[in-house]
Short mmCIF file of C-alpha atoms and ligand atoms in Angstrom, two decimals:
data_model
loop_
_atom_site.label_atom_id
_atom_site.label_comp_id
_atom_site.label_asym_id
_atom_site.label_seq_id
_atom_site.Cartn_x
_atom_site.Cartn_y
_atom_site.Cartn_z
CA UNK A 3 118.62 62.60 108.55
CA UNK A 4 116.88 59.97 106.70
CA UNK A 5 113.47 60.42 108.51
CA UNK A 6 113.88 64.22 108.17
CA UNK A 7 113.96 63.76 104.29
CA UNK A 8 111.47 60.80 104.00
CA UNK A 9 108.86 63.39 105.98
CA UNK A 10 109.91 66.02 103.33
CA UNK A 11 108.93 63.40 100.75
CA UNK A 12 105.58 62.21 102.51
CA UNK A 13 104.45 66.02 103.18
CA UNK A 14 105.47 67.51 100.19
CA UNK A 15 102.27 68.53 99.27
CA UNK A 16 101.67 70.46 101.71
CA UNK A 17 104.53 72.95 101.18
CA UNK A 18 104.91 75.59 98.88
CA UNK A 19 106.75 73.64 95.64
CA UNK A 20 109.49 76.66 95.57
CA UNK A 21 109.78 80.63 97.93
CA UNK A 22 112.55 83.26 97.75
CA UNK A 23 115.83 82.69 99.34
CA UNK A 24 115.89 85.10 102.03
CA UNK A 25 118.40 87.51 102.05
CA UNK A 26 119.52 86.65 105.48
CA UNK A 27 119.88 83.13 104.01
CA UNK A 28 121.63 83.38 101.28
CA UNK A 29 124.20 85.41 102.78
CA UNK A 30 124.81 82.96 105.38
CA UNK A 31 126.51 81.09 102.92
CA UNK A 32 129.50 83.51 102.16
CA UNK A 33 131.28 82.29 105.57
CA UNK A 34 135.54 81.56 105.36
CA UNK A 35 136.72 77.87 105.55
CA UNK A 36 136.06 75.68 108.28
CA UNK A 37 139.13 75.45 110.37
CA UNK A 38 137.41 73.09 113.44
CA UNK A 39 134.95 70.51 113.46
CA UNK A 40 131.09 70.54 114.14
CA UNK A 41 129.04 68.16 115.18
CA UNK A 42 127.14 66.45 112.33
CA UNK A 43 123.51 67.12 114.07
CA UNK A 44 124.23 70.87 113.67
CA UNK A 45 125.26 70.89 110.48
CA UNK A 46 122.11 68.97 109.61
CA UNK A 47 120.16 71.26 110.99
CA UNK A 48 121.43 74.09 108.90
CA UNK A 49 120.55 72.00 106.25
CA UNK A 50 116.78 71.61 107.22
CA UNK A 51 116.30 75.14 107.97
CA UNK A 52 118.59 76.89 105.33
CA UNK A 53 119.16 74.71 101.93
CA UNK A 54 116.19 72.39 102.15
CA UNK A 55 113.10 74.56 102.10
CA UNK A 56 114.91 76.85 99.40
CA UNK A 57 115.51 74.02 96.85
CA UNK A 58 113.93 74.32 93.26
CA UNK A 59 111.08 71.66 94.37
CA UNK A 60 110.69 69.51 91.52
CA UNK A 61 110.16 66.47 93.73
CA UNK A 62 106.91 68.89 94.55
CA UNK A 63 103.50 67.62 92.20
CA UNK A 64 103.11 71.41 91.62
CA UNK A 65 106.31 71.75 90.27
CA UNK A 66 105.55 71.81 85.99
CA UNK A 67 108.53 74.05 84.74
CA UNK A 68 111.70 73.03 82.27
CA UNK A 69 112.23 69.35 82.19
CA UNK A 70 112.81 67.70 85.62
CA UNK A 71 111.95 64.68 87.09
CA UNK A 72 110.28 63.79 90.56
CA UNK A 73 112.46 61.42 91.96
CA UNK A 74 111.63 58.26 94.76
CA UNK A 75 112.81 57.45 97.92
CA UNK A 76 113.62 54.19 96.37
CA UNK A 77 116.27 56.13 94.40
CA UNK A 78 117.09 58.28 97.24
CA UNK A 79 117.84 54.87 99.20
CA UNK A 80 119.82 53.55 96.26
CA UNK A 81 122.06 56.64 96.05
CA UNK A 82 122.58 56.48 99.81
CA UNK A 83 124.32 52.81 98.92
CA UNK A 84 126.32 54.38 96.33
CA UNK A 85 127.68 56.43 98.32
CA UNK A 86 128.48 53.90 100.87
CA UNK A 87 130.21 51.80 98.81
CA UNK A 88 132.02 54.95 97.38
CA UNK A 89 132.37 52.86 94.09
CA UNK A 90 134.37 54.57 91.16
CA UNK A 91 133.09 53.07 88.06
CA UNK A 92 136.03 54.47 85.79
CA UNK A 93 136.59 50.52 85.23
CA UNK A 94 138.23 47.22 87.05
CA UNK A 95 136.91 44.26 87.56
CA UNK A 96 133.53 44.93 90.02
CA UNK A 97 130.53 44.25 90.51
CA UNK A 98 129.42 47.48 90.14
CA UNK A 99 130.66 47.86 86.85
CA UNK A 100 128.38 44.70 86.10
CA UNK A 101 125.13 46.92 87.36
CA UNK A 102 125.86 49.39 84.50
CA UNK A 103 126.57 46.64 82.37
CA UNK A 104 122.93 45.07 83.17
CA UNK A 105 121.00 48.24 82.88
CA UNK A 106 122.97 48.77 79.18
CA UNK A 107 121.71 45.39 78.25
CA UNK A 108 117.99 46.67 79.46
CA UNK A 109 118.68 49.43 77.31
CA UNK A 110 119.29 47.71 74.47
CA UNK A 111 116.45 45.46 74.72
CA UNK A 112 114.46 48.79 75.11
CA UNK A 113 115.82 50.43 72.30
CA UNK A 114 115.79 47.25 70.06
CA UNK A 115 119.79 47.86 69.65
CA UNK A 116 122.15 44.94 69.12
CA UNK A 117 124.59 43.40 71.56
CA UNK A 118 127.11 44.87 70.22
CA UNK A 119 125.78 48.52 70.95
CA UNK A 120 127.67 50.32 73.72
CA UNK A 121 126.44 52.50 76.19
CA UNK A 122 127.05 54.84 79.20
CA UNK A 123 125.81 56.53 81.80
CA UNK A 124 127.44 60.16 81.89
CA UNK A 125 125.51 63.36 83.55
CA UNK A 126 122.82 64.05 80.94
CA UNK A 127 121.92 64.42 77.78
CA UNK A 128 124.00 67.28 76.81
CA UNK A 129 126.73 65.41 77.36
CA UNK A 130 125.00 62.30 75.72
CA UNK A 131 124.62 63.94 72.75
CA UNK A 132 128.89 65.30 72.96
CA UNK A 133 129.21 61.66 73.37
CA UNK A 134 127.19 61.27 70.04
CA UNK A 135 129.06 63.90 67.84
CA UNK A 136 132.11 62.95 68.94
CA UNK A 137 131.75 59.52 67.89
CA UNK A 138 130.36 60.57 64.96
CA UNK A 139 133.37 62.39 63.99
CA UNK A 140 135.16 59.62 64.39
CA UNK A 141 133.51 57.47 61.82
CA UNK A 142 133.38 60.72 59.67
CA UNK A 143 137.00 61.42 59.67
CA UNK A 144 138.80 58.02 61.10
CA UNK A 145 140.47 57.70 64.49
CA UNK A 146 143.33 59.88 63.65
CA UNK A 147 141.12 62.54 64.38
CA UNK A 148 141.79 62.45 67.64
CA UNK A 149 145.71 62.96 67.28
CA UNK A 150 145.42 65.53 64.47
CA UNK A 151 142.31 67.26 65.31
CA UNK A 152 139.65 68.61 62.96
CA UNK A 153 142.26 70.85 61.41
CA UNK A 154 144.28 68.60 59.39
CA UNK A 155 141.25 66.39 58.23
CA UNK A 156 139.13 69.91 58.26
CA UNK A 157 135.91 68.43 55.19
CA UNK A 158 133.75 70.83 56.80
CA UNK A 159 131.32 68.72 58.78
CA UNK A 160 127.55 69.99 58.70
CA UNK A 161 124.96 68.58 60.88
CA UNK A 162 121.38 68.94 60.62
CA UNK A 163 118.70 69.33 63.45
CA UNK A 164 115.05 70.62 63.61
CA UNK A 165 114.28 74.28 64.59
CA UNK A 166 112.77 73.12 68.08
CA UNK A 167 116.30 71.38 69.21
CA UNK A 168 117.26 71.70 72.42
CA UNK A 169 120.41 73.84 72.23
CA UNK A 170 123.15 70.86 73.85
CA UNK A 171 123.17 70.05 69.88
CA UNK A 172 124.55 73.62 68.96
CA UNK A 173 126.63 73.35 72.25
CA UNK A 174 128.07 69.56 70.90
CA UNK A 175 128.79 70.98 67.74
CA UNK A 176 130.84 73.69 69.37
CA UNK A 177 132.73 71.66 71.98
CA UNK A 178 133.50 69.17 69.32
CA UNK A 179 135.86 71.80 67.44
CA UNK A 180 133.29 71.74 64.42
CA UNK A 181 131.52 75.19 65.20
CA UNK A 182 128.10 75.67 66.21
CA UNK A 183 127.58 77.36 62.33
CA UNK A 184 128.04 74.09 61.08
CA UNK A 185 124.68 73.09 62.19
CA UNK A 186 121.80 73.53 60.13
CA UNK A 187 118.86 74.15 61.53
CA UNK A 188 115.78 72.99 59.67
CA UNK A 189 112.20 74.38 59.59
CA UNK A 190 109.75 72.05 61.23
CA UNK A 191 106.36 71.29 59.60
CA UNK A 192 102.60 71.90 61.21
CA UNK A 193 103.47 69.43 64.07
CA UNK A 194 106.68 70.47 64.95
CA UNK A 195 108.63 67.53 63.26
CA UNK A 196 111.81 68.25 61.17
CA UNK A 197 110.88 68.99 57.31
CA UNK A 198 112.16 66.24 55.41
CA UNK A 199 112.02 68.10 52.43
CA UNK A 200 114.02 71.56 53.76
CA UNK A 201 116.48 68.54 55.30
CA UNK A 202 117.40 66.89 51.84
CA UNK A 203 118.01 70.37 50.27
CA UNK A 204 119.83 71.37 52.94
CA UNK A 205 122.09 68.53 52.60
CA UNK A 206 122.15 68.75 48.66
CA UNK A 207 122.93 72.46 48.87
CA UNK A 208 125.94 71.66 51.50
CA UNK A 209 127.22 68.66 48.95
CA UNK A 210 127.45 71.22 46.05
CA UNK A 211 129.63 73.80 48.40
CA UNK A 212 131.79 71.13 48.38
CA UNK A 213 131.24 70.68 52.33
CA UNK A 214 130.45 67.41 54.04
CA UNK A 215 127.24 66.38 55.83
CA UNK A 216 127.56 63.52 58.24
CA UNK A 217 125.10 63.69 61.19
CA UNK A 218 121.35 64.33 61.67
CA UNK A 219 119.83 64.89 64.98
CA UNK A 220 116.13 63.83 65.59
CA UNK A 221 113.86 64.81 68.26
CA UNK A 222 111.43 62.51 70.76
CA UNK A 223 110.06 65.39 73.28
CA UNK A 224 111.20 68.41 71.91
CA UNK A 225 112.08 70.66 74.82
CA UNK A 226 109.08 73.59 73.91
CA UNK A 227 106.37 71.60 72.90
CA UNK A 228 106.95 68.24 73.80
CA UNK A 229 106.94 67.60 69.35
CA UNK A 230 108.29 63.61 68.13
CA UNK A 231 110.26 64.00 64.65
CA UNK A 232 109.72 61.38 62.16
CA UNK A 233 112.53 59.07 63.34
CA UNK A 234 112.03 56.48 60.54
CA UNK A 235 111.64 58.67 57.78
CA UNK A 236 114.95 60.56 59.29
CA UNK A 237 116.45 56.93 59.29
CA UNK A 238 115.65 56.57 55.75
CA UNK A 239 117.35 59.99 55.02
CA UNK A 240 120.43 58.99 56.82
CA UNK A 241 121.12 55.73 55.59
CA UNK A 242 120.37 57.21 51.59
CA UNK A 243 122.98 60.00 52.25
CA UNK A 244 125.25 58.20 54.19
CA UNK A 245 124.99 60.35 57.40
CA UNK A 246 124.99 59.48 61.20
CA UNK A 247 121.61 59.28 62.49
CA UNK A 248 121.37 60.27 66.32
CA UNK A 249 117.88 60.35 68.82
CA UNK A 250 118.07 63.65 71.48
CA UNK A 251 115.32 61.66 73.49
CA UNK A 252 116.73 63.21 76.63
CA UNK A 253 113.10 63.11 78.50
CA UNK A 254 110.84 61.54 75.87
CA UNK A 255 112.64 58.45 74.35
CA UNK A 256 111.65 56.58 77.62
CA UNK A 257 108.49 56.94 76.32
CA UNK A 258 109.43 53.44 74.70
CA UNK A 259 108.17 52.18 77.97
CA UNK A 260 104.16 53.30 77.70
CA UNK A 261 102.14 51.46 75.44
CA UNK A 262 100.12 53.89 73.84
CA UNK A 263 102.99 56.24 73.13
CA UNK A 264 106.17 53.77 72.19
CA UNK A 265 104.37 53.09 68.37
CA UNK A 266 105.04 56.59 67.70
CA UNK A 267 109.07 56.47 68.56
CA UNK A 268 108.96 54.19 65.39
CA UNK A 269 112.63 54.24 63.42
CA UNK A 270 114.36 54.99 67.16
CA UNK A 271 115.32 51.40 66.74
CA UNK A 272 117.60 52.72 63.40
CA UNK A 273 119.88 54.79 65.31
CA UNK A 274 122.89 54.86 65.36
CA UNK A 275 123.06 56.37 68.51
CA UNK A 276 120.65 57.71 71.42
CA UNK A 277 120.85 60.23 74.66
CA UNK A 278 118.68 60.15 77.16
CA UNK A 279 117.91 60.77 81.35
CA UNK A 280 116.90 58.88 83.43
CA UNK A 281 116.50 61.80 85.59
CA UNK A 282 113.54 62.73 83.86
CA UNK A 283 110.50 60.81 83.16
CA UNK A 284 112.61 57.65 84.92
CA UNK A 285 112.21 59.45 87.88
CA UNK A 286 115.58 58.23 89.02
CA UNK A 287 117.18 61.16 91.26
CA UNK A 288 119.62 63.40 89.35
CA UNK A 289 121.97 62.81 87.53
CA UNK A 290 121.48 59.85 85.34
CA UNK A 291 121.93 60.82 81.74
CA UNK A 292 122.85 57.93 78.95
CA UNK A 293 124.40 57.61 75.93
CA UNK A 294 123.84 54.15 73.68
CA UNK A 295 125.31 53.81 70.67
CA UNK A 296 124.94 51.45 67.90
CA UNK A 297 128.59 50.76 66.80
CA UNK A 298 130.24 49.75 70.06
CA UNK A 299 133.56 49.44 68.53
CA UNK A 300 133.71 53.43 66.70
CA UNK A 301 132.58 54.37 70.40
CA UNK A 302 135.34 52.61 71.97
CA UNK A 303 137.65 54.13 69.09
CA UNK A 304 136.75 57.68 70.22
CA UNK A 305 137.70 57.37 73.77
CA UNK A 306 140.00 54.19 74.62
CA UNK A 307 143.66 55.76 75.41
CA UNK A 308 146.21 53.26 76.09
CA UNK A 309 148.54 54.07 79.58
CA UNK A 310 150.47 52.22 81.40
CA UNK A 311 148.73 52.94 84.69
CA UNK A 312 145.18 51.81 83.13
CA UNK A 313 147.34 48.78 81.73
CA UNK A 314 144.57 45.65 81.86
CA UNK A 315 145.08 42.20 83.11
CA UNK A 316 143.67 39.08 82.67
CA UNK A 317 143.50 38.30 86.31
CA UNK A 318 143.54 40.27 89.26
CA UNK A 319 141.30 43.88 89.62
CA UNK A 320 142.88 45.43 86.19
CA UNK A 321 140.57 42.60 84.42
CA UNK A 322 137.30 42.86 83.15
CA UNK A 323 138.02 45.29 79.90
CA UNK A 324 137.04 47.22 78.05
CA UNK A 325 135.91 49.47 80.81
CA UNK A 326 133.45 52.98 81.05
CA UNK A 327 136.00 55.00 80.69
CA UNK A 328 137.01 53.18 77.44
CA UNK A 329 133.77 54.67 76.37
CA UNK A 330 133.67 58.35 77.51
CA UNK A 331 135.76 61.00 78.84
CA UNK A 332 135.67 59.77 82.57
CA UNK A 333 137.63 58.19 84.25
CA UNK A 334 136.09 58.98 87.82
CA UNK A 335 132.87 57.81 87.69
CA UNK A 336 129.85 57.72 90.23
CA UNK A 337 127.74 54.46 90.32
CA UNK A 338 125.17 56.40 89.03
CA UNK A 339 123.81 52.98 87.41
CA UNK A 340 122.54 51.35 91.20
CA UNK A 341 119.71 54.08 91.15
CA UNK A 342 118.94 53.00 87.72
CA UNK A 343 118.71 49.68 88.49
CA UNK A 344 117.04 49.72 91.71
CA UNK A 345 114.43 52.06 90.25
CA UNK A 346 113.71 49.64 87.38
CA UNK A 347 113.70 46.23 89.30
CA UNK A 348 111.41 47.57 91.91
CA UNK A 349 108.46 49.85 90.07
CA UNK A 350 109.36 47.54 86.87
CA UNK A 351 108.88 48.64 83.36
CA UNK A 352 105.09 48.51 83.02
CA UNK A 353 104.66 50.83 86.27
CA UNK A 354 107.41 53.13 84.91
CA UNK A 355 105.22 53.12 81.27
CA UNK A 356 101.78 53.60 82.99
CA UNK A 357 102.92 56.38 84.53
CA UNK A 358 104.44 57.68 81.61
CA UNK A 359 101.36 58.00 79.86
CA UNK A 360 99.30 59.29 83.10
CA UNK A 361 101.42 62.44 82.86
CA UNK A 362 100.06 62.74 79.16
CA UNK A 363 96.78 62.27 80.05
CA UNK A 364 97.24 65.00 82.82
CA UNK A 365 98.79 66.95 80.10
CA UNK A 366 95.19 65.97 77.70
CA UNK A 367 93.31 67.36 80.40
CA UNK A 368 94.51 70.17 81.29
CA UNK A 369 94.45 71.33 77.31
CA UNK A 370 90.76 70.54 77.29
CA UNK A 371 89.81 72.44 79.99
CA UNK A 372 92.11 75.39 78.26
CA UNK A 373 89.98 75.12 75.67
CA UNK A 374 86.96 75.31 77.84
CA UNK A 375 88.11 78.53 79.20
CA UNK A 376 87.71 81.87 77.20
CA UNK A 377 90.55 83.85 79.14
CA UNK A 378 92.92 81.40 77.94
CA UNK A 379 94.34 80.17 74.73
CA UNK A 380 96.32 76.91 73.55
CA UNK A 381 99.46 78.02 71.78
CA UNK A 382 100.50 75.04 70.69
CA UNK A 383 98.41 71.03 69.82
CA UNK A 384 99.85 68.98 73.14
CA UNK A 385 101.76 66.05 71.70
CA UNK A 386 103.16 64.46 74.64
CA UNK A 387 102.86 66.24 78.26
CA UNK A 388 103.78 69.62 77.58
CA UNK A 389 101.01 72.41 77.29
CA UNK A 390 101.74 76.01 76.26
CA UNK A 391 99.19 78.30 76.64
CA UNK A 392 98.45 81.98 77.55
CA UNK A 393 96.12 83.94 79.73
CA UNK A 394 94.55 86.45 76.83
CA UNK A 395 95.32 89.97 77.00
CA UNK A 396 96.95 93.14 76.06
CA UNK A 397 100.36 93.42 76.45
CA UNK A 398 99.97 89.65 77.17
CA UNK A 399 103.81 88.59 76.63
CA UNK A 400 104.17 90.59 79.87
CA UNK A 401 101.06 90.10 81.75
CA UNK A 402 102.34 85.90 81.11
CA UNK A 403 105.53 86.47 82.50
CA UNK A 404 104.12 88.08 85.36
CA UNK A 405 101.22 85.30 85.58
CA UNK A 406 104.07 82.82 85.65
CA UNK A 407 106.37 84.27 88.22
CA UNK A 408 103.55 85.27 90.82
CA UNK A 409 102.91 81.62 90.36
CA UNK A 410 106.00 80.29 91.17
CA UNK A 411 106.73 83.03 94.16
CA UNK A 412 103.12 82.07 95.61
CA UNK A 413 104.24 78.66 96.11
CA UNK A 414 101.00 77.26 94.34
CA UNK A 415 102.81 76.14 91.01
CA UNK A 416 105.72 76.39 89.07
CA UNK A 417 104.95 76.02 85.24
CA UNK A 418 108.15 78.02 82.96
CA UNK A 419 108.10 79.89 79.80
CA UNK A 420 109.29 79.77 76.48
CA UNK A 421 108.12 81.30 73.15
CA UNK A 422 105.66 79.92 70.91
CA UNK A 423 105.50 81.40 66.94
CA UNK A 424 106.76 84.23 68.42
CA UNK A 425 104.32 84.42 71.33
CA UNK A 426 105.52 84.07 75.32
CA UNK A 427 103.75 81.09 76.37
CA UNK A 428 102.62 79.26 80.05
CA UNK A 429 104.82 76.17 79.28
CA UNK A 430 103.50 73.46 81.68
CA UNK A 431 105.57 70.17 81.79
CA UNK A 432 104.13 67.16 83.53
CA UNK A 433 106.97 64.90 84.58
CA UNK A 434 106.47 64.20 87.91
CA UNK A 435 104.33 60.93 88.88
CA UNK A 436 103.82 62.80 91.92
CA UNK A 437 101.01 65.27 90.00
CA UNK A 438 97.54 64.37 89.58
CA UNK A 439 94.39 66.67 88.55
CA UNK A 440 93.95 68.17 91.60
CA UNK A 441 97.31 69.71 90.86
CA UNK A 442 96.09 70.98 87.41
CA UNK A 443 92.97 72.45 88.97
CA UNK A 444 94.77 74.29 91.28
CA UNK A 445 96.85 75.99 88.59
CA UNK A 446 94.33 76.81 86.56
CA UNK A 447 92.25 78.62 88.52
CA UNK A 448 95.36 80.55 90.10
CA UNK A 449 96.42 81.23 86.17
CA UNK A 450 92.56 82.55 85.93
CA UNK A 451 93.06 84.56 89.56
CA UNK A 452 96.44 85.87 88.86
CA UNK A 453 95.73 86.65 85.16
CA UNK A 454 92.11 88.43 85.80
CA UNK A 455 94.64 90.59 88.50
CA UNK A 456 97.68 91.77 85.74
CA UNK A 457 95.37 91.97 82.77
CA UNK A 458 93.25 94.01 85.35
CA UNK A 459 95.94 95.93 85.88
CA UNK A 460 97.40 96.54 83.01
CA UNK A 461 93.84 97.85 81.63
CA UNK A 462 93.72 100.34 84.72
CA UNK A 463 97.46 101.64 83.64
CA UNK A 464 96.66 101.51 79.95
CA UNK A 465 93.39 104.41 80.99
CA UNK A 466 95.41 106.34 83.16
C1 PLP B 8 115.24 67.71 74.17
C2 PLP B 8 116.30 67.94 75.22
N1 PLP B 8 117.59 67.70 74.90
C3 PLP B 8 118.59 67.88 75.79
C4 PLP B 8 118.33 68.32 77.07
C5 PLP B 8 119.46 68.51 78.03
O1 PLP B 8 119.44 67.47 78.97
P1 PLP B 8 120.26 67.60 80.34
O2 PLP B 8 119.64 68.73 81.07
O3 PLP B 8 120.06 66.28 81.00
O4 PLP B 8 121.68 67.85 79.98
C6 PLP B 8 117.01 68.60 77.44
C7 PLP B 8 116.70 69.12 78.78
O5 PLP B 8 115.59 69.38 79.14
C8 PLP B 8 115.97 68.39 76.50
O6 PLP B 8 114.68 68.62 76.81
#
């Protein structure tokens, strides 16, 4: 199994990054429950021939769509140990509890946060930023939140985010009992960065409807156009009107690791809290989503429930408190923190950073030779590595979509889409350390080929 997968890894180039499930495939997989045993070999081999080839293929260098990292068999290997050890990091006194605890503290050194920030890994950053709104509420309304719910303490809480916010904000708000309407969402400014401005009269207009503001959420990597908000001026904002100031840096706040980019997270050290993946531009396989936050003692407020079977000790495995699940709501936890920690220790930070910032370079390039190119068109300036862009044409929301999912079902490339000022764009993500320019150049001209054949085609339907 383990050579079958480190071949996948070491050929991946030369597959196709994703194809079409079969049909034959995909209803193999509607069989009743295993009564009798099989022998592991053939169920491996099922695996080879009927799940493997038909994955998504992000560990692929072609693979540009969404948000999702590469991976490394150095992860792959760590993970393998986890599961080994079959570890349950809900809490006790273990060592592997200590690994999380050590790749917190590298956190906070990261992050310039205090030692008494907490932190946590938990799936990813949707849940992160739960974690974060949740706490929030906590120092909004006090503890007894949590025993009376939002009801009884009911100031109408109002949160503020930028237009381009990934939707787990919306989603937080929701989940948290405060209602997704009780988010504002603020108009964002020629570089995509939350208006200051529109934010403080938003806030001033909520104050005199006798409502209550408590929590802004900035934006490192914003999921359409890759856009960094202006964390310290959002700091200052927060800390003038007395409202919670959280990061969504779910794939770009690692970006604290590359030189030439980490002066631009400026005022991400003024949190008061922070999600983010490792899964993503850490490359660490999936899941491996964090939450730090600032005030270690609110967070422990929000979560910590006293029971007699979680009773600690001072001695004996019940020691070592407070534990994770003191922290979040798990209490069966993976030790999602070894992959983490191997992945760090052995490509160390520098490696991590360099490659951080050779994605944005990729990213650079391929914008330039966009611009180069008089079929196409940049939709949006490239701030980090995403690049939206569009093969120019009639009818060209369609003949985009079309561009994009020939590429993906040819198996040359698989950029996404999204909408840009009210255009559908060729979103291109670089996350994977895996791509290099030959893998740009090879979607570019098949954007070119495939585009040249719908706009073609298009033209020929539009006559007739
Ligand atoms: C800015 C942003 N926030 C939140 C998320 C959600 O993260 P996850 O998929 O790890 O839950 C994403 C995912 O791409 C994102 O780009």
């Amino acid at each position: 199994m383990l050579d079958d997968i480190l071949d996948y890894l070491q050929h991946i180039r030369e597959r196709p990054v994703w194809q079409p499930i079969p049909q034959d495939v995909r209803a193999s997989f509607n069989q009743t429950l295993p009564a009798r045993p099989a022998e592991l070999a053939a169920v491996h081999e099922i695996f080879m021939r009927d799940v493997l080839p038909y994955a998504v293929g992000n560990a692929h260098p072609g693979f540009m769509g969404w948000v999702h990292g590469g991976g490394t068999p150095v992860g792959m290997l760590a993970e393998m140990l986890a599961a080994g050890l079959n570890a349950n990091l809900g809490g006790r006194d273990q060592m592997p509890v200590e690994v999380e605890r050590q790749v917190l503290q590298w956190v906070r050194e990261l992050f310039g946060f205090p030692e008494s920030a907490s932190g946590l890994f938990v799936t990813g950053t949707s849940m992160a930023n739960l974690i974060a709104v949740l706490v929030a509420r906590t120092a909004a309304l006090g503890v007894n939140v949590r025993r009376l719910g939002i009801a009884a303490g009911g100031k109408g809480l109002i949160a503020y985010t930028a237009a381009g916010a990934h939707g787990s904000i919306a989603q937080a708000m929701d989940l948290a009992g405060l209602g997704s309407d009780a988010l504002r969402v603020i108009a964002v400014n020629d570089r995509n960065q939350m208006d200051g401005e529109a934010l403080q009269q938003a806030i001033a207009a909520d104050r005199d409807a006798g409502l209550t503001p408590f929590f802004i959420a900035g934006t490192v990597g914003s999921v359409d156009v890759g856009a960094i908000d202006d964390l310290d001026s959002l700091a200052d904002i927060g800390r003038r009107e007395g409202l919670w100031f959280h990061v969504d840096g779910a794939y770009g706040a690692l970006a604290l690791l590359a030189q030439d980019i980490a002066p631009r997270l400026k005022g991400i050290e003024r949190a008061d809290s922070v999600a983010f993946d490792f899964h993503k531009w850490g490359q660490v396989p999936y899941d491996a989503g964090f939450v730090l936050v600032r005030d270690g003692k609110i967070h422990r407020q929000t979560f910590a429930a006293p029971t007699a079977y979680l009773r600690r000790e001072k001695r004996g495995m019940a020691a070592g408190s407070p534990w994770p699940c003191d922290f979040g709501p798990d209490l069966s936890r993976g030790f999602r923190a070894l992959k983490a920690w191997f992945t760090l220790k052995v490509y160390g930070a520098e490696q991590l950073g360099k490659m951080i910032s050779k994605t944005c370079a990729l990213a650079r390039y391929l914008a330039q030779r966009i611009e180069t190119l008089p079929q196409l068109e940049l939709l949006a300036a490239v701030s980090l590595n995403i690049v939206c862009f569009r093969y120019r044409s009639e009818d060209s929301d369609r003949v985009n979509a079309d561009i994009v999912a020939a590429l993906q079902e040819s198996g040359i490339a698989a950029p996404s889409t999204t909408i840009v000022k009210g255009r559908l764009a060729i979103r291109v993500a670089i996350v994977n350390h895996r791509t290099d320019t030959r893998d740009i150049d090879v979607l570019l001209q098949a954007v070119l080929d495939f585009g040249s054949a719908y706009a073609g085609r298009r033209a020929v339907e539009g006559v007739s």
